JSON list of C-alpha atoms and ligand atoms in Angstrom, two decimals:
[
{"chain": "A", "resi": 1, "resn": "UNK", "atom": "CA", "xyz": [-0.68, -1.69, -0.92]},
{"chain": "A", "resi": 2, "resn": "UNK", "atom": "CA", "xyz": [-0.51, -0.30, 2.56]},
{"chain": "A", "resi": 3, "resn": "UNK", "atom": "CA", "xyz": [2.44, 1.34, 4.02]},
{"chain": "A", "resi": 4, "resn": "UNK", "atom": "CA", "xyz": [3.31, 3.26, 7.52]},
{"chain": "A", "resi": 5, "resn": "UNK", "atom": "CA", "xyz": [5.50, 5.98, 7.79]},
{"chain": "A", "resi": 6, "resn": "UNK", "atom": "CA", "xyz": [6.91, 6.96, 10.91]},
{"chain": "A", "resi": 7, "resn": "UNK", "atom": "CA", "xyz": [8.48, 9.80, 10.83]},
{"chain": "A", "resi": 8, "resn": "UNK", "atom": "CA", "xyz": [8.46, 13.02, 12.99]},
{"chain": "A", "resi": 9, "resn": "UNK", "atom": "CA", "xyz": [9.12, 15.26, 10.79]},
{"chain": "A", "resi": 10, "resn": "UNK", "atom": "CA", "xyz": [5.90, 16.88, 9.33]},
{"chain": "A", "resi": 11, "resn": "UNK", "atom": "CA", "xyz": [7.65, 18.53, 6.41]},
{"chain": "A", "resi": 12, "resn": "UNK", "atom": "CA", "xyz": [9.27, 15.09, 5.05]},
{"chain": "A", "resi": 13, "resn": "UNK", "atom": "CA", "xyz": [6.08, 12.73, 6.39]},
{"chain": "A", "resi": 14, "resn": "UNK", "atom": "CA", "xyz": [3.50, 15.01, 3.94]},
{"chain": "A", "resi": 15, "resn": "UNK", "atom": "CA", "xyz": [5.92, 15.21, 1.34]},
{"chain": "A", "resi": 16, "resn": "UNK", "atom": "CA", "xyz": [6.41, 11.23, 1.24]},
{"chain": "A", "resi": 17, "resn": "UNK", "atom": "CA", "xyz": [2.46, 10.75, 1.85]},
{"chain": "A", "resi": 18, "resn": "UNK", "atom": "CA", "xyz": [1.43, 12.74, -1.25]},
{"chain": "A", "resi": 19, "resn": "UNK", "atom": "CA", "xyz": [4.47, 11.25, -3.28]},
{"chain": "A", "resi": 20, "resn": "UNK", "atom": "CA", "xyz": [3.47, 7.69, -2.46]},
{"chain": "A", "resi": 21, "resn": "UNK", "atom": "CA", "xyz": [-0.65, 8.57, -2.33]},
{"chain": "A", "resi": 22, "resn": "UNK", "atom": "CA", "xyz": [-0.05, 9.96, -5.97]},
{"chain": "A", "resi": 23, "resn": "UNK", "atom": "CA", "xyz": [1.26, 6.69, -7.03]},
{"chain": "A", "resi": 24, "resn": "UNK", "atom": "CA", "xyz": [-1.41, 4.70, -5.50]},
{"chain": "A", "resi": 25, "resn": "UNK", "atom": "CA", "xyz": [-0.09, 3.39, -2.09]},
{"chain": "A", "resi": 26, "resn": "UNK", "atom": "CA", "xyz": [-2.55, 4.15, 1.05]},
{"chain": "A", "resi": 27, "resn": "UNK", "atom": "CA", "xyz": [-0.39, 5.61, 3.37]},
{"chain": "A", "resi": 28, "resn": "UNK", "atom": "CA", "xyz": [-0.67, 6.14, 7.56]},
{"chain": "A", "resi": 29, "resn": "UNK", "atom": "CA", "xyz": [1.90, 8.11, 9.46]},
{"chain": "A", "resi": 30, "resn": "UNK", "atom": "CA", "xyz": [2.87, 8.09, 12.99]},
{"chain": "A", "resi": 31, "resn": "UNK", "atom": "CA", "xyz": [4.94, 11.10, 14.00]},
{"chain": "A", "resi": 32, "resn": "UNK", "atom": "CA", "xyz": [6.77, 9.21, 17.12]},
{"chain": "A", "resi": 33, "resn": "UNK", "atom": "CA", "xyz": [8.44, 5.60, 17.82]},
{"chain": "A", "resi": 34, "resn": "UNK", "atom": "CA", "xyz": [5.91, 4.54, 19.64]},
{"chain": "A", "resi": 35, "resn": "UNK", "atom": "CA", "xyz": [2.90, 4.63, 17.95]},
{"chain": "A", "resi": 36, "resn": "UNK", "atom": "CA", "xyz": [4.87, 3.53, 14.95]},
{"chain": "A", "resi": 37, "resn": "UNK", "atom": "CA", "xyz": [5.83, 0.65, 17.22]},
{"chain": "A", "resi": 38, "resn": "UNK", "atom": "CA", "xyz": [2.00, 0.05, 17.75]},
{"chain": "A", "resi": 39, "resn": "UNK", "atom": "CA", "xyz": [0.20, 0.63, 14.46]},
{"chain": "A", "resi": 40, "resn": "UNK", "atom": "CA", "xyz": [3.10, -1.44, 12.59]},
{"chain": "A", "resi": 41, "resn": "UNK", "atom": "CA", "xyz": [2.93, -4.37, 15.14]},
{"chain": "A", "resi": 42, "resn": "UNK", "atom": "CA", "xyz": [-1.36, -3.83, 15.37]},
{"chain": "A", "resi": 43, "resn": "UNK", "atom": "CA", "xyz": [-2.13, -3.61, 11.44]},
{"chain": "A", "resi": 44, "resn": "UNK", "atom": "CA", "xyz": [-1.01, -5.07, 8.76]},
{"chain": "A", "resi": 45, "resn": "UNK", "atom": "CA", "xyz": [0.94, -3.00, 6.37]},
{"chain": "A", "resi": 46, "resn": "UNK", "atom": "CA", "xyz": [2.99, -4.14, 2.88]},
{"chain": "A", "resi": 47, "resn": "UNK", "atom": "CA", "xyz": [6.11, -1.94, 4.14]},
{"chain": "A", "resi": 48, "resn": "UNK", "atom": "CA", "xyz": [7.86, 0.82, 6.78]},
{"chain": "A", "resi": 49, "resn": "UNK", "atom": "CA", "xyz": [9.28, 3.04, 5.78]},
{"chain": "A", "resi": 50, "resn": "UNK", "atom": "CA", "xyz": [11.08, 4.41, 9.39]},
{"chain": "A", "resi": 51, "resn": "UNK", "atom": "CA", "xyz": [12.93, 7.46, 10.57]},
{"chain": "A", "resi": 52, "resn": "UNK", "atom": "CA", "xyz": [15.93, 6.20, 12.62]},
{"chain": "A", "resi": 53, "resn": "UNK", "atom": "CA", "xyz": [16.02, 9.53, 15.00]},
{"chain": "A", "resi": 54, "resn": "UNK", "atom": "CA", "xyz": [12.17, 9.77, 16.50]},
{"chain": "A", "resi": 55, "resn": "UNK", "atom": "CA", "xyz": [10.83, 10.91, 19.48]},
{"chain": "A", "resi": 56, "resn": "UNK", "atom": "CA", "xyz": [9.86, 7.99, 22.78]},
{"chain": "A", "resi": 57, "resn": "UNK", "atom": "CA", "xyz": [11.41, 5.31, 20.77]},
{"chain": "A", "resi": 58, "resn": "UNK", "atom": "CA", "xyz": [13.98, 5.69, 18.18]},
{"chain": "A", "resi": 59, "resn": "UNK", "atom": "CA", "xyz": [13.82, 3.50, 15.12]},
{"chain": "A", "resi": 60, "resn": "UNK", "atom": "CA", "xyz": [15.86, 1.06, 16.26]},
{"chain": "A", "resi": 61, "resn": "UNK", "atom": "CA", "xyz": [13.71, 0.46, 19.04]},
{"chain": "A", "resi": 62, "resn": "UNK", "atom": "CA", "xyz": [10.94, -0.14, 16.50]},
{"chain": "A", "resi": 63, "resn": "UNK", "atom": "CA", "xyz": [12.92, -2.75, 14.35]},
{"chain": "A", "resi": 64, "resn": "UNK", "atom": "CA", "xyz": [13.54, -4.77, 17.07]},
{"chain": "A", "resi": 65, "resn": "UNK", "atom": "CA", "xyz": [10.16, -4.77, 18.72]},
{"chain": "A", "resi": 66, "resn": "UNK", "atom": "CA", "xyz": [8.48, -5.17, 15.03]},
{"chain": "A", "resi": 67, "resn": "UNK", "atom": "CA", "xyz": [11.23, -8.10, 14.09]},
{"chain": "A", "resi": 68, "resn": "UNK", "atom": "CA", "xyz": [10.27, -9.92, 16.92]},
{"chain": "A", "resi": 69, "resn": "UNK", "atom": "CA", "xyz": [6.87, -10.77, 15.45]},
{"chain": "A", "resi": 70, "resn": "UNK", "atom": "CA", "xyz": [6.84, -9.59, 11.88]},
{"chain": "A", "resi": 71, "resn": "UNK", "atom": "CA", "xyz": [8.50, -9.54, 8.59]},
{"chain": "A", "resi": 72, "resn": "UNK", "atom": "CA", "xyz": [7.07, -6.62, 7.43]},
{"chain": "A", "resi": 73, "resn": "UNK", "atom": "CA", "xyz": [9.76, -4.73, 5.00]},
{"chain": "A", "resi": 74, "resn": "UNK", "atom": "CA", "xyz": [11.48, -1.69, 6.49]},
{"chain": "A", "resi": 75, "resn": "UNK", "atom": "CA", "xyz": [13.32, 1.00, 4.36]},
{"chain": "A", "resi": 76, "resn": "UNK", "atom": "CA", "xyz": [15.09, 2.96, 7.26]},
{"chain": "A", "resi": 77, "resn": "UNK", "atom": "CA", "xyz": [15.59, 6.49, 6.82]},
{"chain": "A", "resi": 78, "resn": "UNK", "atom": "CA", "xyz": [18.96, 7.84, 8.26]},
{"chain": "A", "resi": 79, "resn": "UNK", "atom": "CA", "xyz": [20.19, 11.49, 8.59]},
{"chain": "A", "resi": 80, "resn": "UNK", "atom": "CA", "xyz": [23.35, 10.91, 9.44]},
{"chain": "A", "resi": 81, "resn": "UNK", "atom": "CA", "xyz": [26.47, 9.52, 6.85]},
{"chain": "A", "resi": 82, "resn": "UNK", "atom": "CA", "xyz": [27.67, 6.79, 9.45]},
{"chain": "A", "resi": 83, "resn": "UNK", "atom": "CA", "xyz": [28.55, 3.38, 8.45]},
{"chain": "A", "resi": 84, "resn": "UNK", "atom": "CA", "xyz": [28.00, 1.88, 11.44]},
{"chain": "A", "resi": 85, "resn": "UNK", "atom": "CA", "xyz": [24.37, 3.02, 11.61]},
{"chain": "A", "resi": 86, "resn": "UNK", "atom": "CA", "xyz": [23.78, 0.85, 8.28]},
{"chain": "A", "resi": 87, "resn": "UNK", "atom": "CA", "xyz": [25.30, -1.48, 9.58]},
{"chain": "A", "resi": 88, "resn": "UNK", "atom": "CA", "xyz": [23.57, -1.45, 12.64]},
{"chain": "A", "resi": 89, "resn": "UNK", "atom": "CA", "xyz": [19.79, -1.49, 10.58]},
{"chain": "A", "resi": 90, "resn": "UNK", "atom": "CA", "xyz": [20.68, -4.28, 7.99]},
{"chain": "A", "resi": 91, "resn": "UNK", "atom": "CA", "xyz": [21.85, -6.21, 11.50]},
{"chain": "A", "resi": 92, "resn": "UNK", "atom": "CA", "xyz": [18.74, -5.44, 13.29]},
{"chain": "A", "resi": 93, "resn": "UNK", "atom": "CA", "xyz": [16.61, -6.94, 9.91]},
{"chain": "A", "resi": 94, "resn": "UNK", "atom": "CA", "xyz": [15.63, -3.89, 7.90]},
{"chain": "A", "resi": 95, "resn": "UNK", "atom": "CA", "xyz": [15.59, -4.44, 4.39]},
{"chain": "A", "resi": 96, "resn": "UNK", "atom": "CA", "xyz": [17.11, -1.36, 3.17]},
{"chain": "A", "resi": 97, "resn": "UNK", "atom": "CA", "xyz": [18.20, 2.11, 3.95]},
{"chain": "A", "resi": 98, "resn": "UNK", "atom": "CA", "xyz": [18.06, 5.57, 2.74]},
{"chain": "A", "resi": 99, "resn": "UNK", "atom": "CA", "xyz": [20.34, 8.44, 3.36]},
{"chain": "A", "resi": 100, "resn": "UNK", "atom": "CA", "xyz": [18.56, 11.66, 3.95]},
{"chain": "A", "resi": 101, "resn": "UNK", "atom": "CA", "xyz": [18.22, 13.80, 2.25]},
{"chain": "A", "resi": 102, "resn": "UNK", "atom": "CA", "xyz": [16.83, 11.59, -0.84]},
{"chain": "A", "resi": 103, "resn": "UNK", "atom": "CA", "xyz": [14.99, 12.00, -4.11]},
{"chain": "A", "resi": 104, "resn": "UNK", "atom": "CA", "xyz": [11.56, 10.97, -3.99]},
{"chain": "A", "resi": 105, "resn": "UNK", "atom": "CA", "xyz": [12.18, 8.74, -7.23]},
{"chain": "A", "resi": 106, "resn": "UNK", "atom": "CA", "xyz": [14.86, 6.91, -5.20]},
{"chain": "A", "resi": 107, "resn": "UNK", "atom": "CA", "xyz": [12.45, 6.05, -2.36]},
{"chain": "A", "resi": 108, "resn": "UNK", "atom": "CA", "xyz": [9.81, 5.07, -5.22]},
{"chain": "A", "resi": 109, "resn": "UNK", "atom": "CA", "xyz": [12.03, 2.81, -6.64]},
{"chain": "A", "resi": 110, "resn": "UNK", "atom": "CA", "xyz": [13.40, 1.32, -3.56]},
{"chain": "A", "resi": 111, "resn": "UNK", "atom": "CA", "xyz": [10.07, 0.49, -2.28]},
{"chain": "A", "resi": 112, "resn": "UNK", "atom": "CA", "xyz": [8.73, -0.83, -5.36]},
{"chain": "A", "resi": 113, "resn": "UNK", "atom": "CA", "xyz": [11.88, -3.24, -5.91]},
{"chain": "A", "resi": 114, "resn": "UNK", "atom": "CA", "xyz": [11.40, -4.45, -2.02]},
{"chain": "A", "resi": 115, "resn": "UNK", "atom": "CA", "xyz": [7.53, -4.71, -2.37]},
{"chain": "A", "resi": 116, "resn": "UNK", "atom": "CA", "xyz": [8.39, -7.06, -5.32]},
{"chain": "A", "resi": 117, "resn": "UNK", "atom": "CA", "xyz": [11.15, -9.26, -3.80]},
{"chain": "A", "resi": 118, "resn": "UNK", "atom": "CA", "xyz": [9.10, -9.66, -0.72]},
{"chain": "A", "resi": 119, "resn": "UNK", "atom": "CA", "xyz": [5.58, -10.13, -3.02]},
{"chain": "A", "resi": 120, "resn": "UNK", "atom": "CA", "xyz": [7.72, -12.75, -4.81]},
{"chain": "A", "resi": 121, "resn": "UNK", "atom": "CA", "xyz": [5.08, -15.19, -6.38]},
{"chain": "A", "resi": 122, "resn": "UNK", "atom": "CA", "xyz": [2.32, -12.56, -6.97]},
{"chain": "A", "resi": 123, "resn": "UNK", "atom": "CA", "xyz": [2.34, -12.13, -10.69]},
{"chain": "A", "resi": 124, "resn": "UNK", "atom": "CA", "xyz": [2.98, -8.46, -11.93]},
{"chain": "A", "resi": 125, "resn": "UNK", "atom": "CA", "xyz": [0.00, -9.17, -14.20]},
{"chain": "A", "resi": 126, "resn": "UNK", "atom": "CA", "xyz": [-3.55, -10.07, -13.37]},
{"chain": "A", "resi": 127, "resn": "UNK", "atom": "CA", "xyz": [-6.21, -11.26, -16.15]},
{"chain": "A", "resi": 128, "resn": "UNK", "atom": "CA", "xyz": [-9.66, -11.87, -15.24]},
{"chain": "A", "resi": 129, "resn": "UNK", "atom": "CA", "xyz": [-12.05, -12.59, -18.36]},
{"chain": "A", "resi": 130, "resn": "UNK", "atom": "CA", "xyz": [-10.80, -9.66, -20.88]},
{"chain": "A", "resi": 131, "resn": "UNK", "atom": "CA", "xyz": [-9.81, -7.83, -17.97]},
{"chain": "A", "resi": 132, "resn": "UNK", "atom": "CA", "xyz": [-6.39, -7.64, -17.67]},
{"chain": "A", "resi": 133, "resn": "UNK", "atom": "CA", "xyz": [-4.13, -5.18, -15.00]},
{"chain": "A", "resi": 134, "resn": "UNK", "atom": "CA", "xyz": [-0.51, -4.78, -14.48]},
{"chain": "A", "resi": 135, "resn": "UNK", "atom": "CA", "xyz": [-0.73, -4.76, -10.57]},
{"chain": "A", "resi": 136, "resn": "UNK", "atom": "CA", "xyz": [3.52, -3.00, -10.83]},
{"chain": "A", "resi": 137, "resn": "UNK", "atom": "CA", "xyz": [3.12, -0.24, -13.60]},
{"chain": "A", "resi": 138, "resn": "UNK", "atom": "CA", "xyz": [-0.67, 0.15, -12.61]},
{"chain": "A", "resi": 139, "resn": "UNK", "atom": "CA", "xyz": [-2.23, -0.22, -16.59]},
{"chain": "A", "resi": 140, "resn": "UNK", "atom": "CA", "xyz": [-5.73, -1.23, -16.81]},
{"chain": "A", "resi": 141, "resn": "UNK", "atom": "CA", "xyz": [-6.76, -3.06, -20.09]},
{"chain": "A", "resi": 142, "resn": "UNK", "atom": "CA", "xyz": [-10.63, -4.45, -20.73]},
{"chain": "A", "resi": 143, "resn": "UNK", "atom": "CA", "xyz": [-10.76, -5.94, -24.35]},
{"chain": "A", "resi": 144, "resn": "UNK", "atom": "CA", "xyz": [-7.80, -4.75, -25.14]},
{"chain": "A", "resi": 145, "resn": "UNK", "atom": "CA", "xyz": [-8.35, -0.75, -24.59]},
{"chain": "A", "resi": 146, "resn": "UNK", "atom": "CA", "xyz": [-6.66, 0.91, -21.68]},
{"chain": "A", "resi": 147, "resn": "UNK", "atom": "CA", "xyz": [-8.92, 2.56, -19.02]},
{"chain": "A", "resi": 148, "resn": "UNK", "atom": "CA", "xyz": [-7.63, 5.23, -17.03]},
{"chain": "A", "resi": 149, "resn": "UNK", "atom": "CA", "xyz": [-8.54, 4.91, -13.04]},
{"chain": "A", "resi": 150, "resn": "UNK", "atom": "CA", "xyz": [-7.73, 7.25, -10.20]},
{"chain": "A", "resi": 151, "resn": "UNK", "atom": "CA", "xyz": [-5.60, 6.14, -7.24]},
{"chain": "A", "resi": 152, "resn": "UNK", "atom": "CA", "xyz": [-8.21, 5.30, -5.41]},
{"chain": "A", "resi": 153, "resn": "UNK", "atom": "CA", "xyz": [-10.52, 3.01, -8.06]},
{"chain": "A", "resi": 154, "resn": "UNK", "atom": "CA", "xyz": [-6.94, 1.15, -8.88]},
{"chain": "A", "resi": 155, "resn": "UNK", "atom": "CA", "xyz": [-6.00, 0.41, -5.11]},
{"chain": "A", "resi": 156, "resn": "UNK", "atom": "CA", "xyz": [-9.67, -1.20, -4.79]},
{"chain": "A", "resi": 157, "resn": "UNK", "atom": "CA", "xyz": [-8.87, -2.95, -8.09]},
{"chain": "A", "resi": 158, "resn": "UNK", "atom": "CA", "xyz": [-6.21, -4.38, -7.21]},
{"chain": "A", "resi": 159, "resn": "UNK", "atom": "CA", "xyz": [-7.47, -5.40, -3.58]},
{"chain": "A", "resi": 160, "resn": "UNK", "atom": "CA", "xyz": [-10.46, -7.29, -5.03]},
{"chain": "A", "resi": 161, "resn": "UNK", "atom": "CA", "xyz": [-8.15, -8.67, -7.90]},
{"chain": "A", "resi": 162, "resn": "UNK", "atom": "CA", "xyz": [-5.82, -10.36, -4.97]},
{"chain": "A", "resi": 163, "resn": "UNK", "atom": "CA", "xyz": [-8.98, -11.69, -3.21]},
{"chain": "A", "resi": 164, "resn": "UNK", "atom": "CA", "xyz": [-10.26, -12.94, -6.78]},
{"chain": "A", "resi": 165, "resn": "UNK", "atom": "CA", "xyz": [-13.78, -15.23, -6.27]},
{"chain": "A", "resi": 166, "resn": "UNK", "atom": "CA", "xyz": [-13.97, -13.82, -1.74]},
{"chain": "A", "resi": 167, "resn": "UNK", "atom": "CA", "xyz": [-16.21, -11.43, -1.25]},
{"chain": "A", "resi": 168, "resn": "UNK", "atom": "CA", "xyz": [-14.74, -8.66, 0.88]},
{"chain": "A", "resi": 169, "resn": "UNK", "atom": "CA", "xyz": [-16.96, -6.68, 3.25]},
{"chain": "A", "resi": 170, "resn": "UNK", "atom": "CA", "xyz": [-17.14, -2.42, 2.91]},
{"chain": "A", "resi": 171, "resn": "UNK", "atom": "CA", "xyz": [-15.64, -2.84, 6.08]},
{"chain": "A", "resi": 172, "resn": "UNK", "atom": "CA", "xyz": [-12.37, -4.92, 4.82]},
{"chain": "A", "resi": 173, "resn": "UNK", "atom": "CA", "xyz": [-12.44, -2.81, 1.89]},
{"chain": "A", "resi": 174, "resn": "UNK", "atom": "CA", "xyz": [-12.41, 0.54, 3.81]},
{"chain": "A", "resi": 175, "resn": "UNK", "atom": "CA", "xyz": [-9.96, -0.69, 6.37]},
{"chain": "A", "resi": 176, "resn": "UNK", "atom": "CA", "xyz": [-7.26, -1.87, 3.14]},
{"chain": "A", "resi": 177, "resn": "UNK", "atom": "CA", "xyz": [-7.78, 0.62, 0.77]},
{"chain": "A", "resi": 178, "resn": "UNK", "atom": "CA", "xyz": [-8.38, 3.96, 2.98]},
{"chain": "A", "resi": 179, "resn": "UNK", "atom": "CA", "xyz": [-6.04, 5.66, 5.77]},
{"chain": "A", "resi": 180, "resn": "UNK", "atom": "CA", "xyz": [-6.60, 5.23, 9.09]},
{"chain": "A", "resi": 181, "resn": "UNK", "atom": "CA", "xyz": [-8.14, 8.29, 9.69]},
{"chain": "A", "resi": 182, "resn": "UNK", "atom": "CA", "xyz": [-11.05, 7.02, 7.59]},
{"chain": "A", "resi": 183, "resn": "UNK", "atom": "CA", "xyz": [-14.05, 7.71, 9.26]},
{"chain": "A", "resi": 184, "resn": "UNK", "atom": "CA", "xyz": [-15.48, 4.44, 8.44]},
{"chain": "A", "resi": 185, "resn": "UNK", "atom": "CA", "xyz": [-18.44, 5.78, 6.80]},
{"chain": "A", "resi": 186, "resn": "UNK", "atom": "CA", "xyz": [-19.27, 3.01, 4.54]},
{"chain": "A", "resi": 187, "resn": "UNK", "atom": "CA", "xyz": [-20.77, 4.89, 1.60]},
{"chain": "A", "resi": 188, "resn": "UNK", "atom": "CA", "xyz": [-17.17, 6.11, 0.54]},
{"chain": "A", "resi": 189, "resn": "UNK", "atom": "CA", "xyz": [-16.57, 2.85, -0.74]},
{"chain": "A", "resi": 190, "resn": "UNK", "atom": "CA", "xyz": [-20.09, 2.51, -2.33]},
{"chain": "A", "resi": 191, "resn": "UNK", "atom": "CA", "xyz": [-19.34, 5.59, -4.22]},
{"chain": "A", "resi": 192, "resn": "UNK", "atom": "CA", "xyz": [-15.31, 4.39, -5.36]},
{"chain": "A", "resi": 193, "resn": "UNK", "atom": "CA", "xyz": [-17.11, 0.89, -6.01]},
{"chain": "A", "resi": 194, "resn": "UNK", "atom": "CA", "xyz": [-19.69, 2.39, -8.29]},
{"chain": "A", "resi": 195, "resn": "UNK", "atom": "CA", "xyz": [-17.32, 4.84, -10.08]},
{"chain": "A", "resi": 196, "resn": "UNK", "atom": "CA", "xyz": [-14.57, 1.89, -10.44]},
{"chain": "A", "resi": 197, "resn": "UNK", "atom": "CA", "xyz": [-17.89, -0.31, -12.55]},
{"chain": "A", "resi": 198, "resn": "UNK", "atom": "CA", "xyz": [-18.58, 2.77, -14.87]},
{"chain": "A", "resi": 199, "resn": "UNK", "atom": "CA", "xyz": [-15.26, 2.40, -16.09]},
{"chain": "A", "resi": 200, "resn": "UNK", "atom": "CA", "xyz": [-14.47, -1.54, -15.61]},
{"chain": "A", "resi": 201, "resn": "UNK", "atom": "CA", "xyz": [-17.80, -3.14, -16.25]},
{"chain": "A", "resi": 202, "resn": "UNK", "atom": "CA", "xyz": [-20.68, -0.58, -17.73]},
{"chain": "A", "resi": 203, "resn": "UNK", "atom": "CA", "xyz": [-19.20, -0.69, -21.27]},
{"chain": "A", "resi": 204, "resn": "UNK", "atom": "CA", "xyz": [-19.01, -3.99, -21.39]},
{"chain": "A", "resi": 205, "resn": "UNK", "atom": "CA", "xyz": [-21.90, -6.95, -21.69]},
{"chain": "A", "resi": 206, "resn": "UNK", "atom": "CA", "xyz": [-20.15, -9.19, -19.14]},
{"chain": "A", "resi": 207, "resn": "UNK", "atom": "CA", "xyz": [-19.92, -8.14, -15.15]},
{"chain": "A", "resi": 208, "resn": "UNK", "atom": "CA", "xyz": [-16.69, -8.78, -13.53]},
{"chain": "A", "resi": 209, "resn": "UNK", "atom": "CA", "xyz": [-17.67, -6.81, -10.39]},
{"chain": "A", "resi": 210, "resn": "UNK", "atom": "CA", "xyz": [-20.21, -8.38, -8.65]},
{"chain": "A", "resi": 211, "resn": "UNK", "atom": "CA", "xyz": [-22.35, -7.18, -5.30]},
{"chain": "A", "resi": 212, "resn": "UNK", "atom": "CA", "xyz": [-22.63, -9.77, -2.78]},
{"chain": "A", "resi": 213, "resn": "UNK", "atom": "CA", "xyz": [-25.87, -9.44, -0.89]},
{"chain": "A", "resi": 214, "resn": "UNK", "atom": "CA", "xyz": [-25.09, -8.73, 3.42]},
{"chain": "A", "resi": 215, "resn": "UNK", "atom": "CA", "xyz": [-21.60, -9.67, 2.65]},
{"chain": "A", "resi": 216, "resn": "UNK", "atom": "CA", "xyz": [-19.87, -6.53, -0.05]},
{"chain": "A", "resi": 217, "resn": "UNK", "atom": "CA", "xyz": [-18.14, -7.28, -3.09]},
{"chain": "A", "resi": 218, "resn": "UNK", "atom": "CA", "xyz": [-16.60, -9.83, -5.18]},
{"chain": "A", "resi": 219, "resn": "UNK", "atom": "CA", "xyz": [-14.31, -10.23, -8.77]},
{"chain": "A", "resi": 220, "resn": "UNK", "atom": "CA", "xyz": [-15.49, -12.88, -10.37]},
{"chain": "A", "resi": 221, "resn": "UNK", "atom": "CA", "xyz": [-15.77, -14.68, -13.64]},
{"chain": "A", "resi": 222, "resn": "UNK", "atom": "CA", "xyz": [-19.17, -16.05, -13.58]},
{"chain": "A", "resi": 223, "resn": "UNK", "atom": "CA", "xyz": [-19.03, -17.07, -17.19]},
{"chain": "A", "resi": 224, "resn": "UNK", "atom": "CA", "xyz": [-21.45, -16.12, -19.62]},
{"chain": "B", "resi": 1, "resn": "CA", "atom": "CA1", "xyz": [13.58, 12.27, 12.77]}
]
C-alpha cells in the first residue's frame, strides 16, 4: 500500500514516514502543495494524507485539483481547532481529518479503517495453496506455521498476492513496493524477491513464487 504525504514540515513528515514505513506502507513525501498536487494526481497512491497549511498551494488547493480526477482517500491534517475548516475539507471530499497535534496510533488507525472502507471487497485474508496471509494485521501462515517477514518482503507479498496468476515486471514491482527515490536499480528487488522465497517457498516442496522468464514474477498455484 502506497501513500503520499505532503507535508512541509520535516519534523512531522519523518516522524509519519518511519511510523507508517515500520508498519509496512511505502511512503513518498512532498514538502509543498504543489508537488503534492503533482505526484498525487501523476501516481497512483492507496491514500493522502495532507497538511492543510503548505507552501505554493495550500491543501485545499490540492483537494480540489486531486477531486477533480481522483478518488484517492485524503486524511487532512489541520493545525488549527476551527470548525469551519472541517467543515470546509469534508465539503471539498476528504475523507477524514486530523487535528494536530495527534498520536501516531490515531493516524494508524484512521488510515487503516479508510484504506478498508475504500478497499471494500478485497478480502482481509488471502490463501494461496497452504499459503495463507492476513493482508490487515500483516500474519503470514504456510502449512499452518507463522513466518515472520520484514516490511519490505510483506509489501511485495502482498503486491504479488493482489496480482495473483499476472506476472509483474521488476520494474512494476520496484515502482509499487519502493519510494520514489528508488534508484530503479533492478537487483533490489531480485535480492527482496529471493529473501521473501527462503522464507515462503524453500521449506516447502511446492513453489508458490514463480520467475517468469523476460517478464518478472508471478504467485501462482501451479498444482502439483
Ligand atoms: Ca504545514
Amino acid at each position: 500500500m502506497k501513500i503520499l504525504i505532503v507535508e512541509d514540515e520535516a519534523k512531522t513528515a519523518d516522524y509519519l514516514r518511519q511510523g507508517l514505513t515500520e508498519n509496512g506502507f511505502v511512503v513518498d513525501i512532498a514538502t509543498n502543495g504543489v508537488d503534492g498536487r503533482h505526484l498525487a494526481i501523476e501516481h497512483d497512491y492507496d491514500l493522502l494524507v495532507l497538511d492543510v497549511m503548505l507552501p505554493q498551494l495550500d491543501g485545499w488547493g490540492v483537494l480540489k485539483a486531486l477531486r477533480e480526477r481522483k478518488d484517492t482517500p485524503v486524511i487532512f491534517l489541520t493545525a488549527r481547532e476551527r470548525v469551519e475548516d472541517r467543515v470546509k475539507g469534508l465539503g471539498l471530499g476528504a475523507d477524514d481529518y486530523l487535528q494536530k497535534p495527534f498520536a501516531f496510533s490515531e493516524l494508524l488507525a484512521r488510515v487503516r479503517a479508510l484504506l478498508k472502507r475504500s478497499k471494500g471487497r478485497e478480502p482481509d485474508v488471502v490463501r494461496i495453496g497452504d499459503l495463507e496471509v492476513d493482508l490487515l494485521h500483516r500474519k503470514v501462515f504456510r502449512a499452518g506455521a507463522r513466518i515472520d517477514l520484514t516490511a519490505k518482503e510483506f509489501a511485495l507479498l502482498a503486491l504479488l498476492l493482489r496480482h495473483q496468476g499476472e506476472a509483474l515486471s521488476r520494474t512494476s514491482i520496484a515502482e509499487q513496493v519502493w519510494d520514489i527515490n528508488f534508484d530503479g536499480d533492478t537487483n533490489v528487488v531480485e535480492v527482496a524477491m529471493r529473501r521473501l522465497r527462503s522464507k515462503v517457498d524453500d521449506p516447502f516442496d511446492k513453489k508458490l513464487l514463480h520467475t517468469v522468464r523476460g517478464v518478472g514474477y508471478v504467485i501462482e498455484d501451479r498444482g502439483t
